[in-house]
mmCIF file of C-alpha atoms and ligand atoms in Angstrom:
data_model
loop_
_atom_site.group_PDB
_atom_site.id
_atom_site.type_symbol
_atom_site.label_atom_id
_atom_site.label_comp_id
_atom_site.label_asym_id
_atom_site.label_seq_id
_atom_site.Cartn_x
_atom_site.Cartn_y
_atom_site.Cartn_z
ATOM 1 C CA MET A 335 0.000 0.000 0.000
ATOM 2 C CA ARG A 336 1.472 3.363 -1.020
ATOM 3 C CA GLY A 337 2.435 5.568 1.915
ATOM 4 C CA VAL A 338 2.050 2.757 4.477
ATOM 5 C CA THR A 339 4.863 0.656 5.908
ATOM 6 C CA CYS A 340 3.757 -2.385 7.898
ATOM 7 C CA ILE A 341 6.858 -3.828 9.561
ATOM 8 C CA ASP A 342 7.307 -7.432 8.503
ATOM 9 C CA HIS A 343 9.593 -8.937 11.144
ATOM 10 C CA PRO A 344 9.134 -12.105 13.232
ATOM 11 C CA LEU A 345 10.126 -10.331 16.446
ATOM 12 C CA VAL A 346 7.585 -7.562 15.849
ATOM 13 C CA GLY A 347 4.948 -10.226 15.103
ATOM 14 C CA ASP A 348 5.782 -11.961 18.377
ATOM 15 C CA LEU A 349 5.547 -8.718 20.392
ATOM 16 C CA LEU A 350 2.224 -7.787 18.780
ATOM 17 C CA GLY A 351 0.840 -11.265 19.485
ATOM 18 C CA ARG A 352 1.715 -10.905 23.182
ATOM 19 C CA LEU A 353 0.098 -7.441 23.312
ATOM 20 C CA ARG A 354 -3.102 -8.901 21.851
ATOM 21 C CA ASP A 355 -3.278 -11.663 24.471
ATOM 22 C CA GLN A 356 -5.857 -10.774 27.125
ATOM 23 C CA SER A 357 -3.854 -12.665 29.771
ATOM 24 C CA THR A 358 -0.916 -10.206 29.441
ATOM 25 C CA GLY A 359 -0.727 -8.096 32.609
ATOM 26 C CA LYS A 360 0.282 -4.424 33.040
ATOM 27 C CA ALA A 361 3.999 -4.869 33.718
ATOM 28 C CA GLU A 362 4.536 -7.134 30.726
ATOM 29 C CA TYR A 363 2.251 -4.966 28.583
ATOM 30 C CA ARG A 364 4.437 -1.899 29.259
ATOM 31 C CA ASP A 365 7.597 -3.810 28.469
ATOM 32 C CA LEU A 366 6.106 -5.090 25.185
ATOM 33 C CA CYS A 367 4.947 -1.573 24.317
ATOM 34 C CA ASP A 368 8.493 -0.222 24.853
ATOM 35 C CA ARG A 369 10.059 -2.930 22.724
ATOM 36 C CA ILE A 370 7.650 -2.801 19.787
ATOM 37 C CA SER A 371 7.861 1.027 19.853
ATOM 38 C CA LEU A 372 11.635 0.777 19.575
ATOM 39 C CA ALA A 373 11.251 -1.251 16.364
ATOM 40 C CA LEU A 374 8.688 1.243 15.045
ATOM 41 C CA ALA A 375 10.895 4.211 15.971
ATOM 42 C CA LEU A 376 13.874 2.733 14.159
ATOM 43 C CA ARG A 377 11.786 2.244 11.008
ATOM 44 C CA ALA A 378 10.025 5.608 11.207
ATOM 45 C CA LEU A 379 13.264 7.562 11.744
ATOM 46 C CA HIS A 380 14.437 6.088 8.447
ATOM 47 C CA TYR A 381 12.705 9.080 6.791
ATOM 48 C CA LEU A 382 15.193 11.535 8.297
ATOM 49 C CA PRO A 383 17.632 12.937 5.752
ATOM 50 C CA ALA A 384 21.303 12.128 6.336
ATOM 51 C CA GLU A 385 24.015 14.566 5.352
ATOM 52 C CA GLY A 386 27.620 13.791 4.486
ATOM 53 C CA ARG A 387 30.323 15.281 6.685
ATOM 54 C CA GLU A 388 34.126 15.038 6.664
ATOM 55 C CA ILE A 389 35.614 13.875 9.985
ATOM 56 C CA GLN A 390 38.970 12.643 11.202
ATOM 57 C CA THR A 391 39.224 9.071 12.513
ATOM 58 C CA PRO A 392 42.359 8.289 14.562
ATOM 59 C CA LEU A 393 43.885 7.077 11.264
ATOM 60 C CA GLU A 394 42.643 9.305 8.427
ATOM 61 C CA SER A 395 39.919 11.652 7.266
ATOM 62 C CA THR A 396 36.738 10.129 5.934
ATOM 63 C CA GLU A 397 33.192 11.080 5.046
ATOM 64 C CA VAL A 398 30.513 9.989 7.526
ATOM 65 C CA SER A 399 26.778 10.496 7.538
ATOM 66 C CA ARG A 400 25.067 12.678 10.127
ATOM 67 C CA ILE A 401 21.462 13.579 10.851
ATOM 68 C CA GLU A 402 21.081 17.268 11.637
ATOM 69 C CA ALA A 403 17.333 17.647 11.033
ATOM 70 C CA PRO A 404 15.243 19.068 13.867
ATOM 71 C CA VAL A 405 12.829 16.404 15.125
ATOM 72 C CA VAL A 406 9.589 16.783 17.066
ATOM 73 C CA VAL A 407 7.870 13.746 18.579
ATOM 74 C CA VAL A 408 4.194 14.202 19.452
ATOM 75 C CA PRO A 409 2.410 11.542 21.499
ATOM 76 C CA ILE A 410 -1.399 11.624 21.415
ATOM 77 C CA LEU A 411 -2.432 11.451 25.086
ATOM 78 C CA ARG A 412 -2.961 9.201 26.788
ATOM 79 C CA ALA A 413 -1.959 6.000 25.077
ATOM 80 C CA GLY A 414 0.724 7.605 22.879
ATOM 81 C CA LEU A 415 2.756 8.279 26.035
ATOM 82 C CA GLY A 416 3.582 4.575 26.108
ATOM 83 C CA MET A 417 5.611 4.943 22.897
ATOM 84 C CA LEU A 418 7.513 8.119 23.818
ATOM 85 C CA SER A 419 10.465 6.756 25.789
ATOM 86 C CA SER A 420 11.444 4.409 22.932
ATOM 87 C CA PHE A 421 11.549 7.312 20.470
ATOM 88 C CA LEU A 422 13.632 9.416 22.855
ATOM 89 C CA GLN A 423 15.974 6.502 23.464
ATOM 90 C CA LEU A 424 16.783 6.433 19.734
ATOM 91 C CA TYR A 425 16.645 10.197 19.182
ATOM 92 C CA PRO A 426 17.375 11.926 22.516
ATOM 93 C CA ASP A 427 17.647 15.379 20.943
ATOM 94 C CA ALA A 428 13.998 15.444 19.800
ATOM 95 C CA SER A 429 11.642 18.118 21.076
ATOM 96 C CA VAL A 430 8.332 16.821 22.411
ATOM 97 C CA GLY A 431 4.847 18.206 21.809
ATOM 98 C CA TYR A 432 1.715 16.915 23.520
ATOM 99 C CA ILE A 433 -1.822 16.718 22.224
ATOM 100 C CA GLY A 434 -4.636 15.342 24.362
ATOM 101 C CA LEU A 435 -7.513 13.736 22.476
ATOM 102 C CA GLU A 436 -10.299 11.522 23.719
ATOM 103 C CA ARG A 437 -12.880 9.549 21.772
ATOM 104 C CA ASP A 438 -16.464 9.912 22.899
ATOM 105 C CA GLU A 439 -17.520 6.400 23.934
ATOM 106 C CA SER A 440 -20.813 6.474 22.034
ATOM 107 C CA THR A 441 -19.878 8.344 18.837
ATOM 108 C CA ALA A 442 -16.110 7.526 18.648
ATOM 109 C CA GLN A 443 -15.640 11.201 17.754
ATOM 110 C CA ALA A 444 -12.290 12.572 19.044
ATOM 111 C CA SER A 445 -12.141 15.904 20.840
ATOM 112 C CA GLU A 446 -9.091 17.908 21.957
ATOM 113 C CA TYR A 447 -8.539 18.699 25.649
ATOM 114 C CA TYR A 448 -4.865 19.743 25.661
ATOM 115 C CA CYS A 449 -2.201 20.972 23.253
ATOM 116 C CA LYS A 450 1.348 22.190 23.905
ATOM 117 C CA MET A 451 3.800 22.258 20.996
ATOM 118 C CA PRO A 452 7.422 23.338 20.543
ATOM 119 C CA ASP A 453 8.516 25.314 17.467
ATOM 120 C CA MET A 454 7.565 23.124 14.488
ATOM 121 C CA GLU A 455 8.991 25.197 11.598
ATOM 122 C CA GLY A 456 11.180 23.024 9.388
ATOM 123 C CA ALA A 457 10.977 20.061 11.766
ATOM 124 C CA TRP A 458 10.305 16.441 10.994
ATOM 125 C CA THR A 459 7.297 15.475 13.080
ATOM 126 C CA PHE A 460 6.597 11.967 14.353
ATOM 127 C CA LEU A 461 3.033 11.628 15.606
ATOM 128 C CA ILE A 462 2.780 8.578 17.853
ATOM 129 C CA ASP A 463 -0.399 6.788 18.939
ATOM 130 C CA PRO A 464 -0.655 3.006 19.364
ATOM 131 C CA MET A 465 -4.129 2.689 17.805
ATOM 132 C CA LEU A 466 -5.302 3.968 14.412
ATOM 133 C CA ALA A 467 -8.995 3.021 14.386
ATOM 134 C CA THR A 468 -11.368 5.411 12.568
ATOM 135 C CA GLY A 469 -8.465 7.817 12.012
ATOM 136 C CA GLY A 470 -10.434 10.630 13.677
ATOM 137 C CA SER A 471 -7.802 11.217 16.390
ATOM 138 C CA ALA A 472 -4.891 11.086 13.945
ATOM 139 C CA CYS A 473 -6.551 13.512 11.484
ATOM 140 C CA CYS A 474 -7.435 15.916 14.300
ATOM 141 C CA ALA A 475 -3.810 15.823 15.548
ATOM 142 C CA ILE A 476 -2.329 16.246 12.047
ATOM 143 C CA GLU A 477 -4.518 19.321 11.502
ATOM 144 C CA ALA A 478 -3.278 20.790 14.804
ATOM 145 C CA LEU A 479 0.344 20.142 13.769
ATOM 146 C CA ARG A 480 -0.205 21.653 10.330
ATOM 147 C CA GLY A 481 -1.759 24.723 11.913
ATOM 148 C CA ARG A 482 1.535 25.222 13.781
ATOM 149 C CA GLY A 483 3.717 24.955 10.667
ATOM 150 C CA ALA A 484 4.674 21.253 10.690
ATOM 151 C CA ALA A 485 5.666 20.337 7.136
ATOM 152 C CA ARG A 486 6.822 16.738 7.157
ATOM 153 C CA CYS A 487 4.805 14.333 9.253
ATOM 154 C CA VAL A 488 5.089 10.588 9.887
ATOM 155 C CA LEU A 489 2.267 8.840 11.763
ATOM 156 C CA VAL A 490 3.388 5.849 13.831
ATOM 157 C CA SER A 491 0.881 3.341 15.225
ATOM 158 C CA ILE A 492 1.246 -0.112 16.727
ATOM 159 C CA LEU A 493 -2.023 -1.404 15.273
ATOM 160 C CA SER A 494 -4.092 0.027 12.429
ATOM 161 C CA ALA A 495 -7.508 -0.589 10.897
ATOM 162 C CA PRO A 496 -7.935 -0.285 7.116
ATOM 163 C CA GLU A 497 -10.625 2.363 7.744
ATOM 164 C CA GLY A 498 -8.201 4.548 9.709
ATOM 165 C CA ILE A 499 -5.441 4.253 7.115
ATOM 166 C CA GLN A 500 -7.920 5.253 4.398
ATOM 167 C CA ALA A 501 -9.198 8.236 6.386
ATOM 168 C CA VAL A 502 -5.666 9.579 6.990
ATOM 169 C CA GLN A 503 -4.618 9.022 3.387
ATOM 170 C CA ASP A 504 -7.761 10.726 2.036
ATOM 171 C CA ALA A 505 -7.303 13.800 4.237
ATOM 172 C CA HIS A 506 -3.468 13.922 4.308
ATOM 173 C CA PRO A 507 -2.002 12.025 1.346
ATOM 174 C CA ASP A 508 1.523 13.281 2.095
ATOM 175 C CA VAL A 509 1.655 11.753 5.610
ATOM 176 C CA GLU A 510 3.620 8.500 5.770
ATOM 177 C CA ILE A 511 2.214 5.795 8.052
ATOM 178 C CA VAL A 512 4.411 3.275 9.865
ATOM 179 C CA THR A 513 2.650 0.466 11.732
ATOM 180 C CA ALA A 514 3.319 -2.978 13.197
ATOM 181 C CA GLY A 515 0.009 -4.519 12.085
ATOM 182 C CA ILE A 516 -3.047 -3.923 9.912
ATOM 183 C CA ASP A 517 -6.141 -5.692 11.209
ATOM 184 C CA ARG A 518 -9.340 -6.883 9.527
ATOM 185 C CA GLU A 519 -11.907 -4.184 10.364
ATOM 186 C CA LEU A 520 -13.637 -1.969 12.907
ATOM 187 C CA ASP A 521 -16.596 -3.332 14.860
ATOM 188 C CA GLY A 522 -19.862 -1.514 15.606
ATOM 189 C CA ASN A 523 -18.208 0.299 18.540
ATOM 190 C CA LYS A 524 -15.308 1.371 16.310
ATOM 191 C CA TYR A 525 -12.880 -0.986 18.015
ATOM 192 C CA ILE A 526 -10.216 -2.695 15.928
ATOM 193 C CA ARG A 527 -10.872 -6.440 15.311
ATOM 194 C CA PRO A 528 -9.312 -8.773 16.206
ATOM 195 C CA GLY A 529 -7.380 -5.964 17.896
ATOM 196 C CA LEU A 530 -6.057 -5.874 21.426
ATOM 197 C CA GLY A 531 -8.827 -4.017 23.272
ATOM 198 C CA ASP A 532 -8.415 -0.537 24.726
ATOM 199 C CA PHE A 533 -4.706 0.232 24.593
ATOM 200 C CA GLY A 534 -4.747 3.091 27.111
ATOM 201 C CA ASP A 535 -6.811 1.133 29.628
ATOM 202 C CA ARG A 536 -4.487 -1.872 29.393
ATOM 203 C CA LEU A 537 -1.328 0.270 29.604
ATOM 204 C CA PHE A 538 -2.480 2.316 32.578
ATOM 205 C CA GLY A 539 -4.730 -0.226 34.334
ATOM 206 C CA THR A 540 -7.859 1.925 34.070
HETATM 207 O O1 PRP B 1601 -8.681 6.357 15.280
HETATM 208 P P1 PRP B 1601 -9.643 6.684 16.354
HETATM 209 O O2 PRP B 1601 -11.018 6.139 16.075
HETATM 210 O O3 PRP B 1601 -9.690 8.140 16.684
HETATM 211 O O4 PRP B 1601 -9.197 5.871 17.649
HETATM 212 C C1 PRP B 1601 -7.896 5.824 18.102
HETATM 213 C C2 PRP B 1601 -7.739 6.553 19.403
HETATM 214 O O5 PRP B 1601 -8.466 5.879 20.447
HETATM 215 C C3 PRP B 1601 -7.621 5.689 21.562
HETATM 216 O O6 PRP B 1601 -7.600 6.784 22.407
HETATM 217 P P2 PRP B 1601 -8.784 7.109 23.428
HETATM 218 O O7 PRP B 1601 -9.690 8.147 22.841
HETATM 219 O O8 PRP B 1601 -9.441 5.865 23.908
HETATM 220 O O9 PRP B 1601 -8.043 7.846 24.607
HETATM 221 P P3 PRP B 1601 -6.876 7.347 25.565
HETATM 222 O O10 PRP B 1601 -5.624 7.290 24.764
HETATM 223 O O11 PRP B 1601 -6.859 8.399 26.599
HETATM 224 O O12 PRP B 1601 -7.260 6.010 26.111
HETATM 225 C C4 PRP B 1601 -6.255 5.528 20.914
HETATM 226 O O13 PRP B 1601 -5.191 5.712 21.801
HETATM 227 C C5 PRP B 1601 -6.288 6.550 19.814
HETATM 228 O O14 PRP B 1601 -5.913 7.848 20.249
HETATM 229 O O1 URA B 1602 -9.560 -0.891 19.213
HETATM 230 C C1 URA B 1602 -9.316 0.242 19.672
HETATM 231 C C2 URA B 1602 -9.798 1.425 19.060
HETATM 232 C C3 URA B 1602 -9.485 2.616 19.610
HETATM 233 N N1 URA B 1602 -8.736 2.673 20.741
HETATM 234 C C4 URA B 1602 -8.262 1.547 21.339
HETATM 235 O O2 URA B 1602 -7.560 1.627 22.365
HETATM 236 N N2 URA B 1602 -8.579 0.361 20.791
HETATM 237 MG MG1 MG B 1603 -6.512 8.742 22.168
#
């Protein structure tokens, strides 16, 4: 699918399978979330442009590649917080913006309750949220980022529904999507099936 990268790796498949399992408890769930987010971060950061630079090794001068691009990571609260530390582990110099969105339980419509962003001009923005269901939350967040000058945006989710991918691509065809799994469909309550349940509730023990 154009614009969508679904990581095909046996380790990522194993981690996702454990996250899906309803018998996985909070402590293990958090550990799995960190590890699968590390794999997603590594793949998503692949979009960053590398620049050549001449340096001196102890033996001679040589050209090496460096990433100088400003990076902003934006978790969608709450559940996106679970992916943040893995991104910062790989890219400690990133700035962090926060956007709080919550789906209404009956309509699945997302509404914003918090937003605090660093300077986004010229930055590569990585929007992180474990679940891409209807795509309502992601589209709302992308619009908020665009309104603040974000140019290049990569959306990173652990699990995606085809409906959510379509919604993001229709509204924002230039946004790249990186995910660890694409499931069958949304159910009547707009939950991903087979899915893994409510990510935020499982991560935080709500
Ligand atoms: O694609 P969508 O249909 O918008 O659904 C996805 C959103 O739903 C969940 O958040 P939720 O609103 O449950 O809030 P939470 O993260 O605080 O649990 C999830 O973390 C996404 O943000
Ligand atoms: O299946 C879903 C859909 C939205 N949010 C979740 O946490 N899970
Ligand atoms: Mg949310």
